[in-house]
């Protein structure tokens, strides 16, 4: 039976501001990418989400990013490699405190936003992220885009390299994500998102922004939690996957 992990970006609030419905999404997903304070999140939010995830048996992952709270981690930044590696390790370490306090652990690492897209092709930045993961815990899997420099470097460093796909993001013919500032970059029709999810899990392929079909092998499927109706959509995706004979389970 085909198996797929469902992950979502959670804990993306700060102070009194909350972006995602963490509690409801944690009843659907199998892995939680928890914001570590650099693009979103704060100590209280990180602790709360770790406690909720641990109570529901959801795997906890560190979602690391550039230090860009004002830009939600989506602005291009040039960070020296040594500094980026230290900041990645710092974010993982901060989340690990709250994960352990909840009786769990940080089980993987996933970059966010501009950093996620940068390490698809940037060898230096990808190496820095991997160095940061190694500094924090040399056994942690790294979650990223298939064919990315990040996963290539992670594999060479002995870290488990886990591929992921996005049901609600448009792809280029090269297998990269269409930039968010382009029309059609985000797939908004719920039924289309559900159908793409099943296709990605069952056939390992997806239709690109231009209409071509490309291979997209992924062990994990990302469901964005900051879109309208995110919880209902996540439930529909999981239900349809199960109905299609796909086993939904965490990869870590």
Short mmCIF file of C-alpha atoms in Angstrom, two decimals:
data_model
loop_
_atom_site.label_atom_id
_atom_site.label_comp_id
_atom_site.label_asym_id
_atom_site.label_seq_id
_atom_site.Cartn_x
_atom_site.Cartn_y
_atom_site.Cartn_z
CA UNK A 1 0.00 0.00 0.00
CA UNK A 2 1.25 3.49 -0.87
CA UNK A 3 2.09 5.62 2.19
CA UNK A 4 2.13 9.41 2.48
CA UNK A 5 2.79 11.82 5.31
CA UNK A 6 0.66 14.94 5.68
CA UNK A 7 2.53 17.96 7.03
CA UNK A 8 1.40 21.49 7.79
CA UNK A 9 3.10 24.71 8.90
CA UNK A 10 1.88 25.37 12.43
CA UNK A 11 2.54 27.78 15.27
CA UNK A 12 2.68 30.67 12.83
CA UNK A 13 1.50 33.28 15.25
CA UNK A 14 3.22 35.81 17.45
CA UNK A 15 2.01 37.28 20.72
CA UNK A 16 -1.75 37.84 20.42
CA UNK A 17 -1.75 37.18 16.67
CA UNK A 18 -2.61 33.68 15.44
CA UNK A 19 -2.55 32.66 11.81
CA UNK A 20 -3.27 28.93 11.80
CA UNK A 21 -5.88 26.78 13.54
CA UNK A 22 -3.24 24.60 15.15
CA UNK A 23 -5.52 22.49 17.31
CA UNK A 24 -7.86 21.49 14.47
CA UNK A 25 -5.08 20.89 11.95
CA UNK A 26 -3.30 18.64 14.44
CA UNK A 27 -6.33 16.36 14.32
CA UNK A 28 -5.66 15.79 10.61
CA UNK A 29 -1.94 15.98 9.81
CA UNK A 30 0.73 13.47 10.79
CA UNK A 31 3.66 15.91 10.95
CA UNK A 32 3.78 19.47 12.28
CA UNK A 33 6.30 21.98 10.91
CA UNK A 34 6.52 24.27 13.93
CA UNK A 35 7.70 27.85 13.41
CA UNK A 36 10.77 28.50 15.57
CA UNK A 37 10.53 32.25 16.12
CA UNK A 38 12.44 33.62 13.12
CA UNK A 39 9.58 34.01 10.61
CA UNK A 40 6.72 33.43 13.08
CA UNK A 41 6.13 31.87 16.45
CA UNK A 42 7.32 32.73 19.93
CA UNK A 43 8.21 30.76 23.04
CA UNK A 44 4.64 30.42 24.32
CA UNK A 45 3.31 29.43 20.90
CA UNK A 46 6.08 26.87 20.37
CA UNK A 47 5.39 25.33 23.75
CA UNK A 48 1.62 25.18 23.15
CA UNK A 49 1.93 23.57 19.71
CA UNK A 50 4.45 21.00 20.95
CA UNK A 51 2.11 20.03 23.78
CA UNK A 52 -0.84 19.70 21.40
CA UNK A 53 1.18 17.72 18.87
CA UNK A 54 2.59 15.35 21.49
CA UNK A 55 -0.87 14.73 22.95
CA UNK A 56 -2.18 13.76 19.51
CA UNK A 57 0.80 11.67 18.47
CA UNK A 58 1.78 14.08 15.69
CA UNK A 59 5.47 14.18 14.77
CA UNK A 60 7.19 17.51 15.52
CA UNK A 61 9.50 19.15 13.00
CA UNK A 62 11.46 22.39 13.18
CA UNK A 63 10.52 24.87 10.47
CA UNK A 64 13.62 27.03 10.21
CA UNK A 65 13.88 30.27 8.26
CA UNK A 66 15.77 33.46 7.69
CA UNK A 67 15.52 35.98 10.54
CA UNK A 68 12.59 37.85 8.97
CA UNK A 69 9.67 38.21 11.35
CA UNK A 70 8.35 41.32 9.60
CA UNK A 71 8.37 39.66 6.18
CA UNK A 72 7.10 36.27 7.37
CA UNK A 73 10.32 34.72 6.11
CA UNK A 74 9.38 35.30 2.49
CA UNK A 75 11.85 38.07 1.65
CA UNK A 76 15.12 37.26 -0.12
CA UNK A 77 18.07 37.68 2.24
CA UNK A 78 21.82 37.18 1.97
CA UNK A 79 23.06 35.59 5.17
CA UNK A 80 26.71 34.49 5.53
CA UNK A 81 26.92 30.66 5.62
CA UNK A 82 28.43 30.42 9.10
CA UNK A 83 25.75 32.74 10.49
CA UNK A 84 22.96 30.84 8.75
CA UNK A 85 24.23 27.49 10.05
CA UNK A 86 24.31 28.87 13.60
CA UNK A 87 20.80 30.31 13.27
CA UNK A 88 19.41 27.03 11.93
CA UNK A 89 20.94 25.15 14.88
CA UNK A 90 19.61 27.83 17.26
CA UNK A 91 16.04 27.42 15.98
CA UNK A 92 16.17 23.63 16.22
CA UNK A 93 17.55 23.82 19.74
CA UNK A 94 14.87 26.25 20.88
CA UNK A 95 12.08 23.98 19.64
CA UNK A 96 13.73 20.89 21.10
CA UNK A 97 13.37 22.32 24.62
CA UNK A 98 9.61 22.53 24.25
CA UNK A 99 9.30 19.22 22.40
CA UNK A 100 11.15 17.40 25.18
CA UNK A 101 9.09 19.15 27.84
CA UNK A 102 6.00 17.77 26.09
CA UNK A 103 7.43 14.26 26.12
CA UNK A 104 8.41 14.27 22.45
CA UNK A 105 11.38 15.38 20.33
CA UNK A 106 12.17 17.33 17.19
CA UNK A 107 12.14 14.59 14.54
CA UNK A 108 13.00 16.47 11.34
CA UNK A 109 13.83 19.88 9.85
CA UNK A 110 12.15 21.82 7.04
CA UNK A 111 13.17 25.27 5.74
CA UNK A 112 10.47 27.90 5.27
CA UNK A 113 9.62 30.46 2.63
CA UNK A 114 12.51 32.27 0.98
CA UNK A 115 15.03 29.91 2.54
CA UNK A 116 13.13 26.88 1.23
CA UNK A 117 13.20 28.24 -2.30
CA UNK A 118 16.80 29.49 -2.06
CA UNK A 119 18.23 26.10 -1.12
CA UNK A 120 16.65 24.44 -4.14
CA UNK A 121 19.47 25.84 -6.30
CA UNK A 122 21.93 27.68 -4.01
CA UNK A 123 24.70 25.26 -3.09
CA UNK A 124 26.25 27.51 -0.44
CA UNK A 125 23.03 28.24 1.41
CA UNK A 126 21.98 24.59 1.18
CA UNK A 127 25.29 23.54 2.70
CA UNK A 128 24.82 26.07 5.50
CA UNK A 129 21.39 24.69 6.38
CA UNK A 130 22.78 21.14 6.44
CA UNK A 131 25.68 22.31 8.63
CA UNK A 132 23.17 23.82 11.04
CA UNK A 133 21.18 20.58 11.20
CA UNK A 134 24.38 18.59 11.81
CA UNK A 135 25.33 20.99 14.60
CA UNK A 136 21.98 20.48 16.31
CA UNK A 137 21.48 16.74 15.72
CA UNK A 138 23.33 14.67 13.10
CA UNK A 139 20.45 12.16 12.88
CA UNK A 140 17.64 14.52 11.85
CA UNK A 141 15.89 13.99 8.50
CA UNK A 142 15.64 17.02 6.21
CA UNK A 143 12.39 17.70 4.34
CA UNK A 144 12.55 19.50 1.02
CA UNK A 145 11.85 19.69 -2.70
CA UNK A 146 12.80 16.68 -4.85
CA UNK A 147 16.01 17.31 -6.77
CA UNK A 148 17.00 20.26 -4.59
CA UNK A 149 20.55 21.11 -3.60
CA UNK A 150 19.36 20.88 0.00
CA UNK A 151 18.39 17.22 -0.21
CA UNK A 152 21.49 16.44 -2.24
CA UNK A 153 23.74 17.96 0.45
CA UNK A 154 21.75 16.32 3.23
CA UNK A 155 22.16 12.90 1.65
CA UNK A 156 25.91 13.40 1.20
CA UNK A 157 26.17 14.39 4.86
CA UNK A 158 24.42 11.21 5.97
CA UNK A 159 21.11 12.86 6.87
CA UNK A 160 17.88 11.22 5.70
CA UNK A 161 16.63 13.28 2.73
CA UNK A 162 12.82 13.29 2.59
CA UNK A 163 10.98 14.56 -0.49
CA UNK A 164 7.78 16.57 -0.27
CA UNK A 165 5.19 17.97 -2.64
CA UNK A 166 2.57 20.73 -2.43
CA UNK A 167 -0.99 20.03 -3.51
CA UNK A 168 -1.95 23.71 -3.45
CA UNK A 169 1.10 25.22 -5.17
CA UNK A 170 1.73 25.45 -8.92
CA UNK A 171 4.88 23.86 -10.34
CA UNK A 172 7.12 24.89 -13.20
CA UNK A 173 8.08 22.34 -15.85
CA UNK A 174 11.45 22.07 -14.07
CA UNK A 175 9.73 20.83 -10.90
CA UNK A 176 10.22 24.01 -8.87
CA UNK A 177 7.48 26.08 -7.25
CA UNK A 178 5.99 28.95 -9.22
CA UNK A 179 6.87 32.19 -7.35
CA UNK A 180 4.01 33.46 -5.21
CA UNK A 181 3.93 36.82 -7.01
CA UNK A 182 2.86 35.15 -10.26
CA UNK A 183 -0.78 34.53 -11.18
CA UNK A 184 -1.87 30.98 -10.46
CA UNK A 185 1.00 30.28 -8.07
CA UNK A 186 -1.45 29.08 -5.43
CA UNK A 187 -4.11 26.51 -6.36
CA UNK A 188 -7.29 27.72 -4.68
CA UNK A 189 -10.01 25.36 -5.92
CA UNK A 190 -10.60 22.78 -3.15
CA UNK A 191 -11.52 19.90 -5.44
CA UNK A 192 -8.45 20.50 -7.57
CA UNK A 193 -6.26 20.41 -4.46
CA UNK A 194 -7.86 17.13 -3.38
CA UNK A 195 -7.42 15.55 -6.81
CA UNK A 196 -3.79 16.70 -7.01
CA UNK A 197 -3.14 15.21 -3.56
CA UNK A 198 -4.38 11.79 -4.63
CA UNK A 199 -2.46 12.01 -7.90
CA UNK A 200 0.77 12.90 -6.13
CA UNK A 201 0.37 10.02 -3.69
CA UNK A 202 -0.78 7.38 -6.16
CA UNK A 203 1.04 8.18 -9.39
CA UNK A 204 3.91 10.38 -8.23
CA UNK A 205 3.11 13.04 -10.79
CA UNK A 206 1.57 16.49 -11.06
CA UNK A 207 0.34 18.83 -13.79
CA UNK A 208 2.50 21.94 -14.05
CA UNK A 209 1.49 25.57 -14.51
CA UNK A 210 1.92 25.16 -18.27
CA UNK A 211 -0.22 22.01 -18.43
CA UNK A 212 2.59 19.47 -18.71
CA UNK A 213 2.69 16.40 -16.47
CA UNK A 214 5.96 15.77 -14.62
CA UNK A 215 7.21 13.19 -12.14
CA UNK A 216 7.00 14.32 -8.53
CA UNK A 217 7.89 11.54 -6.13
CA UNK A 218 7.18 12.62 -2.56
CA UNK A 219 7.03 10.91 0.82
CA UNK A 220 5.29 13.89 2.42
CA UNK A 221 2.51 16.20 1.25
CA UNK A 222 2.33 19.77 2.57
CA UNK A 223 -1.08 21.25 3.39
CA UNK A 224 -0.84 24.98 4.01
CA UNK A 225 -2.60 26.04 7.18
CA UNK A 226 -2.82 29.76 6.40
CA UNK A 227 -5.37 29.50 3.58
CA UNK A 228 -9.12 30.01 3.85
CA UNK A 229 -10.92 26.82 4.89
CA UNK A 230 -7.60 25.07 5.57
CA UNK A 231 -8.97 22.65 8.18
CA UNK A 232 -11.91 21.45 6.08
CA UNK A 233 -9.66 21.10 3.05
CA UNK A 234 -7.09 19.10 5.02
CA UNK A 235 -9.83 16.75 6.22
CA UNK A 236 -11.09 16.27 2.66
CA UNK A 237 -7.60 15.52 1.43
CA UNK A 238 -7.00 12.91 4.13
CA UNK A 239 -10.40 11.28 3.63
CA UNK A 240 -9.91 11.05 -0.15
CA UNK A 241 -6.41 9.62 0.25
CA UNK A 242 -7.67 6.90 2.59
CA UNK A 243 -10.56 6.14 0.21
CA UNK A 244 -8.02 5.79 -2.61
CA UNK A 245 -6.10 3.16 -0.64
CA UNK A 246 -3.28 5.42 0.54
CA UNK A 247 -1.91 4.86 4.04
CA UNK A 248 -1.49 8.18 5.85
CA UNK A 249 1.42 8.06 8.28
CA UNK A 250 4.37 10.13 9.45
CA UNK A 251 7.74 9.56 7.80
CA UNK A 252 9.67 10.09 11.06
#
